Coordinates of C-alpha atoms in Angstrom, one line a residue:
Chain A
X8 CA 20.7 -62.6 -0.5
X9 CA 19.4 -61.7 3.0
X10 CA 20.6 -58.4 2.8
X11 CA 19.1 -57.8 -0.8
X12 CA 15.7 -59.2 0.5
X13 CA 15.8 -56.4 3.4
X14 CA 16.7 -53.6 0.9
X15 CA 14.0 -54.6 -1.4
X16 CA 11.5 -54.8 1.2
X17 CA 12.4 -51.6 2.8
X18 CA 12.2 -50.0 -0.6
X19 CA 8.7 -51.2 -1.0
X20 CA 7.6 -50.0 2.2
X21 CA 9.1 -46.5 1.5
X22 CA 7.2 -46.4 -1.7
X23 CA 4.0 -47.4 0.0
X24 CA 4.3 -44.9 2.6
X25 CA 4.8 -42.2 -0.2
X26 CA 1.9 -43.4 -2.1
X27 CA -0.4 -43.2 1.0
X28 CA 0.8 -39.7 1.9
X29 CA 0.1 -38.6 -1.7
X30 CA -3.5 -39.8 -1.5
X31 CA -4.0 -38.2 1.8
X32 CA -2.8 -34.8 0.6
X33 CA -5.0 -35.1 -2.6
X34 CA -8.0 -35.9 -0.5
X35 CA -7.3 -32.9 2.0
X36 CA -6.7 -30.3 -0.8
X37 CA -10.1 -31.4 -2.5
X38 CA -12.0 -31.7 0.7
X39 CA -13.5 -28.2 1.2
X40 CA -14.8 -28.1 -2.4
X41 CA -15.9 -31.9 -2.6
X42 CA -17.8 -31.6 0.7
X43 CA -19.6 -28.4 0.0
X44 CA -23.4 -28.9 -0.5
X45 CA -23.3 -25.8 -2.4
X46 CA -21.1 -27.2 -5.3
X47 CA -22.5 -27.9 -8.7
X48 CA -20.8 -31.1 -10.3
X49 CA -21.5 -29.9 -13.8
X50 CA -21.5 -26.6 -15.4
X51 CA -25.1 -25.1 -16.1
X52 CA -25.4 -24.7 -20.0
X53 CA -27.6 -21.7 -19.9
X54 CA -25.5 -19.3 -18.0
X55 CA -25.3 -15.7 -18.9
X56 CA -22.7 -13.1 -18.3
X57 CA -23.0 -10.7 -15.4
X58 CA -23.4 -7.6 -17.6
X59 CA -26.3 -9.3 -19.5
X60 CA -27.8 -10.4 -16.2
X61 CA -27.8 -6.7 -14.9
X62 CA -29.6 -5.7 -18.1
X63 CA -32.1 -8.3 -18.6
X64 CA -32.6 -10.3 -15.3
X65 CA -35.8 -9.6 -13.5
X66 CA -36.4 -9.7 -9.8
X67 CA -37.0 -13.1 -8.3
X68 CA -36.1 -14.7 -11.7
X69 CA -34.3 -18.1 -11.5
X70 CA -31.1 -17.6 -13.4
X71 CA -27.4 -19.0 -13.8
X72 CA -24.8 -16.3 -14.1
X73 CA -21.0 -16.7 -14.9
X74 CA -18.4 -14.3 -13.7
X75 CA -15.1 -13.8 -12.0
X76 CA -14.6 -13.4 -8.4
X77 CA -13.4 -9.7 -7.8
X78 CA -14.4 -6.3 -8.2
X79 CA -12.7 -4.7 -5.1
X80 CA -9.6 -5.3 -3.1
X81 CA -11.6 -7.5 -0.8
X82 CA -14.3 -9.3 -2.7
X83 CA -15.4 -11.5 -0.1
X84 CA -17.5 -10.7 2.9
X85 CA -16.0 -11.8 6.4
X86 CA -18.4 -13.8 8.3
X87 CA -20.8 -14.3 5.6
X88 CA -20.7 -16.6 2.5
X89 CA -21.0 -13.6 0.1
X90 CA -18.8 -12.2 -2.6
X91 CA -18.8 -10.0 -5.8
X92 CA -18.3 -11.3 -9.3
X93 CA -17.5 -9.3 -12.4
X94 CA -18.2 -10.0 -16.1
X95 CA -15.6 -12.0 -17.8
X96 CA -15.3 -9.5 -20.6
X97 CA -14.0 -7.1 -18.1
X98 CA -10.1 -7.2 -18.1
X99 CA -8.1 -7.4 -15.0
X100 CA -4.3 -6.4 -14.6
X101 CA -2.0 -9.2 -16.5
X102 CA 0.4 -10.9 -14.1
X103 CA 3.3 -9.2 -15.8
X104 CA 1.9 -5.8 -14.6
X105 CA 3.0 -6.9 -11.1
X106 CA -0.2 -5.5 -9.4
X107 CA -0.6 -7.1 -6.1
X108 CA -4.4 -7.3 -6.2
X109 CA -5.3 -7.7 -9.8
X110 CA -9.0 -8.6 -8.8
X111 CA -9.8 -5.2 -7.8
X112 CA -9.7 -4.3 -11.5
X113 CA -8.0 -0.9 -10.8
X114 CA -7.3 -0.2 -14.5
X115 CA -11.0 -0.7 -15.5
X116 CA -13.2 0.6 -12.6
X117 CA -15.6 2.1 -14.9
X118 CA -16.4 -1.0 -16.6
X119 CA -16.9 -2.7 -13.3
X120 CA -19.5 -0.5 -12.2
X121 CA -22.0 -2.0 -14.7
X122 CA -20.7 -5.6 -15.0
X123 CA -20.7 -6.5 -11.1
X124 CA -23.3 -8.5 -9.2
X125 CA -23.2 -9.7 -5.4
X126 CA -23.6 -13.3 -4.7
X127 CA -25.0 -14.6 -1.4
X128 CA -25.0 -17.9 -0.6
X129 CA -28.3 -19.3 0.8
X130 CA -29.4 -22.5 2.6
X131 CA -32.5 -24.7 1.9
X132 CA -34.4 -22.5 4.2
X133 CA -33.4 -19.3 2.2
X134 CA -31.0 -17.9 5.0
X135 CA -27.7 -16.4 4.4
X136 CA -24.9 -19.0 5.0
X137 CA -22.4 -17.7 7.7
X138 CA -18.8 -18.4 7.1
X139 CA -16.1 -17.9 4.6
X140 CA -17.2 -18.6 0.9
X141 CA -13.5 -19.4 0.1
X142 CA -13.5 -22.4 2.6
X143 CA -17.1 -23.4 1.7
X144 CA -16.7 -23.3 -2.0
X145 CA -12.8 -23.7 -2.3
X146 CA -12.6 -20.6 -4.3
X147 CA -10.2 -17.5 -4.3
X148 CA -10.2 -14.1 -5.9
X149 CA -10.2 -14.3 -9.9
X150 CA -11.9 -17.9 -9.6
X151 CA -14.2 -18.3 -12.5
X152 CA -17.7 -19.4 -11.3
X153 CA -21.3 -20.1 -12.6
X154 CA -23.8 -19.1 -9.8
X155 CA -27.4 -20.6 -10.0
X156 CA -29.8 -18.9 -8.0
X157 CA -32.5 -16.1 -7.8
X158 CA -31.8 -12.7 -9.1
X159 CA -32.5 -9.7 -6.9
X160 CA -32.9 -6.4 -8.5
X161 CA -33.5 -2.8 -6.9
X162 CA -34.5 0.4 -8.4
X163 CA -30.9 1.5 -8.8
X164 CA -30.1 -1.4 -11.2
X165 CA -28.0 -3.3 -8.6
X166 CA -28.0 -7.1 -9.1
X167 CA -27.5 -9.5 -6.2
X168 CA -28.0 -13.2 -6.6
X169 CA -29.2 -15.6 -3.8
X170 CA -27.1 -18.6 -4.8
X171 CA -28.0 -22.0 -3.8
X172 CA -25.5 -23.6 -6.0
X173 CA -22.2 -22.6 -7.4
X174 CA -20.1 -24.3 -10.2
X175 CA -16.3 -23.5 -10.0
X176 CA -14.5 -23.6 -13.2
X177 CA -11.2 -25.3 -13.0
X178 CA -8.1 -22.8 -13.6
X179 CA -7.6 -19.6 -11.8
Chain B
X12 CA 40.5 -11.3 43.3
X13 CA 38.5 -8.3 42.0
X14 CA 39.5 -4.7 42.4
X15 CA 37.4 -2.9 45.1
X16 CA 34.3 -1.3 43.8
X17 CA 35.2 2.1 45.5
X18 CA 38.5 2.1 43.3
X19 CA 36.6 2.4 40.0
X20 CA 34.4 5.0 41.5
X21 CA 37.1 7.0 42.9
X22 CA 38.9 6.8 39.5
X23 CA 36.0 8.8 37.9
X24 CA 36.2 11.6 40.6
X25 CA 39.9 11.9 39.9
X26 CA 39.4 13.5 36.6
X27 CA 36.2 15.2 37.3
X28 CA 36.2 17.5 34.1
X29 CA 36.7 14.5 31.7
X30 CA 34.3 12.4 33.5
X31 CA 31.7 15.4 33.5
X32 CA 32.2 15.7 29.6
X33 CA 31.7 12.1 29.0
X34 CA 28.6 12.3 31.3
X35 CA 27.2 14.9 29.1
X36 CA 28.0 13.3 26.1
X37 CA 26.4 10.0 27.2
X38 CA 23.4 11.9 28.6
X39 CA 22.7 13.6 25.2
X40 CA 22.9 10.3 23.3
X41 CA 20.6 8.5 25.9
X42 CA 18.3 11.5 25.8
X43 CA 18.3 11.4 21.9
X44 CA 17.6 7.7 21.9
X45 CA 14.7 8.1 24.5
X46 CA 13.1 11.0 22.6
X47 CA 13.1 9.2 19.3
X48 CA 11.7 6.0 20.9
X49 CA 9.2 8.2 22.5
X50 CA 8.2 9.7 18.9
X51 CA 7.9 6.1 17.6
X52 CA 5.6 5.2 20.8
X53 CA 3.6 8.3 20.5
X54 CA 2.7 7.7 16.8
X55 CA 2.1 4.1 17.2
X56 CA 0.0 4.4 20.5
X57 CA -1.9 7.4 18.9
X58 CA -2.9 5.6 15.9
X59 CA -3.4 2.2 17.7
X60 CA -5.8 3.7 20.4
X61 CA -7.6 5.8 18.1
X62 CA -9.7 3.0 16.5
X63 CA -12.7 1.7 18.5
X64 CA -13.3 -1.9 17.7
X65 CA -16.9 -1.4 18.0
X66 CA -16.9 1.4 15.4
X67 CA -17.4 0.9 11.6
X68 CA -16.7 3.6 9.3
X69 CA -18.8 3.9 6.0
X70 CA -17.1 6.0 3.4
X71 CA -16.6 6.4 -0.2
X72 CA -14.8 3.4 -1.9
X73 CA -13.2 5.9 -4.4
X74 CA -11.1 7.5 -1.6
X75 CA -9.0 4.4 -0.8
X76 CA -7.7 4.9 2.7
X77 CA -8.1 8.7 3.0
X78 CA -11.4 9.7 4.7
X79 CA -10.6 13.4 3.8
X80 CA -11.1 12.9 0.1
X81 CA -14.2 11.0 0.8
X82 CA -17.6 12.3 -0.1
X83 CA -20.9 10.3 0.3
X84 CA -24.5 11.2 0.1
X85 CA -26.1 13.0 3.1
X86 CA -28.8 10.5 3.1
X87 CA -26.5 7.6 3.5
X88 CA -26.9 7.4 7.4
X89 CA -30.7 7.2 7.2
X90 CA -30.3 4.5 4.4
X91 CA -27.8 2.4 6.3
X92 CA -29.8 2.3 9.5
X93 CA -33.0 1.5 7.8
X94 CA -31.5 -1.3 5.7
X95 CA -29.2 -3.0 7.9
X96 CA -29.8 -4.0 11.6
X97 CA -27.1 -4.2 14.2
X98 CA -26.3 -0.7 15.0
X99 CA -26.7 0.1 18.8
X100 CA -30.0 1.8 19.4
X101 CA -31.0 3.1 22.6
X102 CA -34.2 5.1 23.6
X103 CA -35.0 5.3 19.8
X104 CA -31.7 7.0 19.1
X105 CA -29.5 5.0 16.8
X106 CA -25.7 5.5 17.4
X107 CA -24.9 6.6 13.9
X108 CA -22.5 9.7 13.6
X109 CA -22.7 11.4 10.1
X110 CA -19.5 13.6 9.8
X111 CA -17.6 15.8 7.5
X112 CA -13.7 15.5 8.1
X113 CA -11.6 18.2 6.4
X114 CA -8.1 19.5 6.7
X115 CA -8.3 23.3 6.1
X116 CA -6.4 26.6 6.8
X117 CA -7.4 27.9 10.1
X118 CA -6.5 31.6 11.4
X119 CA -6.6 32.8 15.0
X120 CA -7.2 36.2 16.4
X121 CA -3.6 36.9 16.1
X122 CA -3.8 36.3 12.2
X123 CA -1.5 33.4 12.4
X124 CA -2.6 30.8 10.1
X125 CA -2.0 26.9 10.4
X126 CA -3.4 23.7 8.7
X127 CA -5.8 22.1 10.9
X128 CA -8.4 19.4 11.0
X129 CA -12.0 19.9 11.3
X130 CA -14.6 17.2 12.2
X131 CA -18.1 18.6 11.6
X132 CA -20.5 16.3 13.9
X133 CA -23.9 16.1 15.1
X134 CA -25.4 15.4 18.5
X135 CA -25.2 11.8 18.2
X136 CA -21.4 11.8 17.7
X137 CA -20.4 11.6 21.3
X138 CA -22.4 8.4 21.5
X139 CA -20.3 6.9 18.9
X140 CA -17.1 8.5 19.6
X141 CA -16.7 7.3 23.2
X142 CA -13.1 8.4 23.9
X143 CA -13.9 11.9 23.5
X144 CA -14.8 13.8 26.9
X145 CA -15.5 17.5 27.2
X146 CA -13.2 18.8 29.8
X147 CA -13.9 22.5 29.8
X148 CA -16.6 24.7 28.2
X149 CA -19.9 23.3 26.6
X150 CA -21.1 21.6 23.3
X151 CA -20.9 23.9 20.5
X152 CA -24.1 25.5 19.0
X153 CA -24.2 27.5 15.7
X154 CA -21.0 29.5 15.2
X155 CA -19.0 27.7 17.7
X156 CA -16.5 25.1 17.8
X157 CA -14.9 22.8 20.5
X158 CA -11.0 22.2 20.4
X159 CA -8.9 19.1 21.2
X160 CA -6.1 18.9 23.7
X161 CA -3.6 18.9 20.8
X162 CA -5.3 21.2 18.2
X163 CA -2.8 24.3 19.1
X164 CA 0.1 21.6 18.4
X165 CA -1.6 20.8 14.9
X166 CA -2.2 24.2 14.0
X167 CA 1.4 25.3 15.3
X168 CA -0.2 28.0 17.3
X169 CA 0.0 29.3 20.8
X170 CA -2.1 27.4 23.1
X171 CA -3.5 30.4 24.6
X172 CA -5.1 31.3 21.3
X173 CA -7.3 28.2 21.7
X174 CA -8.9 29.3 24.8
X175 CA -12.6 29.3 25.3
X176 CA -14.0 32.7 24.1
X177 CA -11.3 33.1 21.5
X178 CA -12.2 33.2 17.9
X179 CA -10.8 31.2 14.9
X180 CA -11.5 31.9 11.2
X181 CA -11.9 29.1 8.6
X182 CA -13.9 28.6 5.6
X183 CA -14.6 32.2 5.4
X184 CA -16.3 32.4 8.7
X185 CA -15.5 33.3 12.4
X186 CA -16.0 30.5 14.9
X187 CA -16.0 31.0 18.7
X188 CA -14.5 28.5 20.9
X189 CA -17.1 27.1 23.3
X190 CA -15.3 24.1 25.0
X191 CA -12.1 21.9 24.8
X192 CA -11.9 18.2 24.8
X193 CA -9.7 15.3 25.4
X194 CA -9.9 12.0 23.9
X195 CA -7.5 9.4 25.6
X196 CA -4.5 10.2 23.5
X197 CA -6.3 9.4 20.3
X198 CA -6.0 11.2 17.0
X199 CA -9.2 13.2 17.8
X200 CA -7.3 15.3 20.3
X201 CA -5.6 17.2 17.4
X202 CA -9.2 18.1 15.8
X203 CA -11.5 20.9 16.0
X204 CA -15.2 20.1 16.1
X205 CA -18.2 22.0 15.0
X206 CA -21.8 21.4 14.0
X207 CA -22.5 19.4 10.8
X208 CA -25.4 21.6 9.4
X209 CA -23.3 24.7 10.4
X210 CA -20.2 23.6 8.3
X211 CA -22.2 22.3 5.4
X212 CA -23.7 25.8 5.2
X213 CA -20.2 27.4 5.5
X214 CA -18.5 25.3 2.9
X215 CA -21.7 25.1 0.7
X216 CA -21.4 21.2 0.8
X217 CA -24.5 19.0 1.0
X218 CA -22.5 15.7 1.2
X219 CA -20.7 14.4 4.0
X220 CA -17.2 12.4 4.4
X221 CA -18.3 9.3 6.4
X222 CA -20.8 7.8 8.7
X223 CA -19.4 6.2 12.0
X224 CA -21.8 3.5 13.4
X225 CA -21.3 1.9 16.8
X226 CA -21.9 -1.8 16.9
X227 CA -22.8 -3.8 20.1
X228 CA -19.7 -5.3 21.7
X229 CA -18.5 -8.2 19.3
X230 CA -21.0 -7.1 16.9
X231 CA -20.2 -8.2 13.3
X232 CA -19.9 -5.8 10.5
X233 CA -20.7 -8.3 7.9
X234 CA -24.0 -7.1 7.1
X235 CA -22.7 -3.6 6.6
X236 CA -20.0 -4.8 4.4
X237 CA -22.5 -6.9 2.3
X238 CA -24.9 -3.8 2.2
X239 CA -22.1 -1.8 0.7
X240 CA -21.2 -4.4 -1.8
X241 CA -24.8 -4.8 -2.9
X242 CA -25.4 -1.0 -3.3
X243 CA -22.8 -0.6 -5.8
X244 CA -24.4 2.8 -6.9
X245 CA -23.6 4.2 -3.5
X246 CA -19.9 3.4 -4.0
X247 CA -19.3 2.6 -0.2
X248 CA -17.0 0.7 1.8
X249 CA -17.2 -0.5 5.5
X250 CA -14.2 -0.5 7.4
X251 CA -13.7 -1.2 11.0
X252 CA -12.2 1.8 12.6
X253 CA -9.4 -0.3 14.2
X254 CA -8.6 -1.6 10.6
X255 CA -8.5 2.0 9.3
X256 CA -6.0 3.0 11.8
X257 CA -4.0 -0.2 11.3
X258 CA -3.7 0.5 7.5
X259 CA -2.6 4.2 8.6
X260 CA 0.2 2.5 10.7
X261 CA 1.3 0.6 7.5
X262 CA 1.3 4.0 5.8
X263 CA 3.7 5.4 8.5
X264 CA 5.9 2.4 8.6
X265 CA 8.8 3.9 6.6
X266 CA 8.8 6.9 9.0
X267 CA 9.0 4.4 11.9
X268 CA 11.7 2.6 10.4
X269 CA 13.6 5.7 9.7
X270 CA 13.2 6.7 13.4
X271 CA 14.7 3.3 14.4
X272 CA 17.6 3.9 11.9
X273 CA 18.2 7.3 13.8
X274 CA 18.2 5.3 17.0
X275 CA 21.0 3.0 15.7
X276 CA 23.0 5.8 14.4
X277 CA 22.8 7.8 17.6
X278 CA 23.7 4.8 19.5
X279 CA 26.6 4.4 17.1
X280 CA 27.6 7.9 17.9
X281 CA 27.4 7.3 21.7
X282 CA 29.6 4.2 21.3
X283 CA 32.3 6.2 19.9
X284 CA 32.1 9.0 22.4
X285 CA 32.3 6.1 25.2
X286 CA 35.2 4.7 23.4
X287 CA 37.1 7.9 23.0
X288 CA 36.7 8.8 26.6
X289 CA 37.8 5.4 27.9
X290 CA 40.8 5.6 25.6
X291 CA 41.9 8.8 26.9
X292 CA 41.1 7.6 30.5
X293 CA 43.2 4.4 30.0
X294 CA 46.0 6.2 28.1
X295 CA 46.8 8.3 31.1
X296 CA 46.8 5.4 33.5
X297 CA 49.2 2.9 31.8
X298 CA 51.6 2.8 34.7
X299 CA 48.8 2.6 37.1
X300 CA 47.5 -0.4 35.5
X301 CA 50.8 -2.1 35.1
X302 CA 51.3 -1.5 38.9
X303 CA 48.1 -3.2 39.6
X304 CA 49.2 -6.2 37.8
X305 CA 52.5 -6.1 39.6
X306 CA 51.1 -6.2 42.9
X307 CA 49.1 -9.3 41.9
X308 CA 45.7 -8.3 40.5
X309 CA 44.9 -10.4 37.5
X310 CA 44.2 -8.5 34.0
X311 CA 40.4 -9.9 34.2
X312 CA 40.0 -8.1 37.5
X313 CA 41.4 -4.9 35.9
X314 CA 39.2 -5.3 33.0
X315 CA 36.2 -5.6 35.1
X316 CA 37.1 -2.4 37.0
X317 CA 37.7 -0.3 33.9
X318 CA 34.2 -1.6 32.7
X319 CA 32.6 -0.8 35.9
X320 CA 33.8 2.7 35.4
X321 CA 32.0 3.1 31.9
X322 CA 29.0 1.3 33.4
X323 CA 28.6 3.6 36.3
X324 CA 29.1 6.6 34.1
X325 CA 26.6 5.3 31.6
X326 CA 24.1 4.4 34.3
X327 CA 24.5 7.9 35.8
X328 CA 23.9 9.4 32.3
X329 CA 20.8 7.2 31.7
X330 CA 19.3 8.1 35.1
X331 CA 19.8 11.9 34.3
X332 CA 18.3 11.5 30.8
X333 CA 15.3 9.5 31.9
X334 CA 14.6 12.2 34.5
X335 CA 14.8 15.0 32.0
X336 CA 12.8 13.0 29.5
X337 CA 10.1 12.1 31.9
X338 CA 9.7 15.8 33.5
X339 CA 10.4 18.0 30.5
X340 CA 9.5 16.1 27.3
X341 CA 6.9 13.5 28.1
X342 CA 3.6 14.5 26.6
X343 CA 5.1 17.1 24.5
X344 CA 2.9 17.6 21.6
X345 CA 4.4 16.6 18.1
X346 CA 2.7 17.9 14.8
X347 CA 2.5 15.5 12.0
X348 CA 0.4 15.2 8.8
X349 CA -2.5 13.3 10.4
X350 CA -2.8 15.7 13.2
X351 CA -0.7 15.6 16.4
X352 CA 0.4 13.3 19.2
X353 CA 2.2 13.4 22.4
X354 CA 5.6 12.2 22.9
X355 CA 5.3 9.0 25.0
X356 CA 8.2 8.4 27.3
X357 CA 7.0 5.1 28.7
X358 CA 8.5 2.2 30.1
X359 CA 9.2 1.0 26.7
X360 CA 11.2 4.1 25.6
X361 CA 13.0 4.2 29.0
X362 CA 14.0 0.8 29.0
X363 CA 15.4 1.1 25.4
X364 CA 17.3 4.4 26.2
X365 CA 18.8 3.1 29.6
X366 CA 19.7 -0.3 28.2
X367 CA 21.3 1.3 25.2
X368 CA 23.2 3.6 27.6
X369 CA 24.4 0.7 29.8
X370 CA 25.3 -1.3 26.7
X371 CA 27.2 1.7 25.4
X372 CA 29.0 2.0 28.8
X373 CA 30.1 -1.6 28.8
X374 CA 31.0 -1.9 25.2
X375 CA 32.8 1.4 25.0
X376 CA 35.1 0.6 27.8
X377 CA 36.2 -2.8 26.5
X378 CA 38.4 -2.0 23.4
X379 CA 40.8 0.5 25.3
X380 CA 40.9 -1.7 28.4
X381 CA 41.9 -4.8 26.3
X382 CA 44.5 -2.7 24.4
X383 CA 46.1 -1.4 27.8
X384 CA 46.2 -5.0 29.2
X385 CA 48.0 -6.4 26.2
X386 CA 51.0 -4.2 26.8
X387 CA 53.8 -6.0 28.8
X388 CA 54.0 -5.0 32.3
X389 CA 57.6 -4.1 32.1
X390 CA 57.1 -1.8 29.2
X391 CA 54.0 -0.2 30.9
X392 CA 55.9 0.6 34.1
X393 CA 58.4 2.6 32.0
X394 CA 55.6 4.3 30.1
X395 CA 55.6 8.2 30.5

């Protein structure tokens, strides 16, 4: 009986230890996204596609834009929380094609030109946030995001978004 | 008790012709290894040194990793320097170098034609390309060029044809050589430089290939990258020069792997040559080896003496090959697609070559020595 008690107690301790570890790892993996002040908890309902925003958005207009992170081999800017997003309607290479960098849209570059926008994360004072957007927002290439911010247009039709908040869709 | 050191040395001189042939064979093997490793080192160092960590290259995003095929608007340097802060500026001069980089057919006064590399530059280029140093002559003016130290190797031409005052012909125009430059062993040394406006007129081009910008030490290229991403209409990319050449190193990885394979194959050939020599040497000395055992020398001592012979011969070969490589081959220009580079017989190449030589000497002597020592002493004493 004594032996049985020891075995059961040991088993319970092992289970408890495993449970604590699981909790810790979940907390760690969610930490970058949850801790970020730039993450939106809920998806904005009035988000427009990148292509639509490039056509219709006016300079300094507050806007929410939905897109997928990509457009080039390196869509993130090192040292600055900035990246490019591409309209969801533009297709990227399927997994089975074996493309090592499907986020560069190598097969549909012509479509990318008119369906791409640059996202710059800004702080409350309007300054560019330094650091890596991947760590700041918990995103990666091909993540679907909804960016809330101010549109910046130039005479050549380029669209930049000075974003104060970003919603990251679940999935990719 | 070991056999005296002189015993092994004397044995080498007892058969001078055989020892001489083995010395020659091993020397060729070691020399080949040193040359191949020198080739790899030259290629690696040339590409690694070519990148200046403070220089950022702005070129067309559609050209991938090939600057030669890049074409960007001539107004790009002005746009960049006026839109993005961070480029070094002294006394009102911004350290930005607009350039055309082109591979083209170049003829010399003898009529020989080779494929060379032209970099059309402006007077700000030496401010950005800090490795480049004019060693002879003067900076070019209209209709003139300066040539790098390895330009002749790249062209496959006689160096005498690239002396100051000689003429070169490319893009339908004659160009007079006004100076020669070095660039600390970087890829620039295989290039020919001319004035940008002059070259644009000759080629009827209005665009440029790239803009090289000098950042302050530890300066960030993030803003330049962001500018390129925001101005999608310009189709630009910003790449640190060190990253550009690192990517080229990856491109040449198969060549380097192939060269290492050659090192292995040559080493294998050397191993067999050494073994062949030692088999011959041991076969003729079976009675001598048995006698040594009879007078009381242990097999291990005899084995050590035979290995000593192989190692001494290999050491002599390594020294000979090292001297030949250092005096005759070091710095010899080698042409390749990206330009030319110098064979680099450095400490690494010498260590690999001499190390391989010594290893071959020791390993090559072992199998025949072991075979001879396995025979019984009585049978060996009767051997003819």
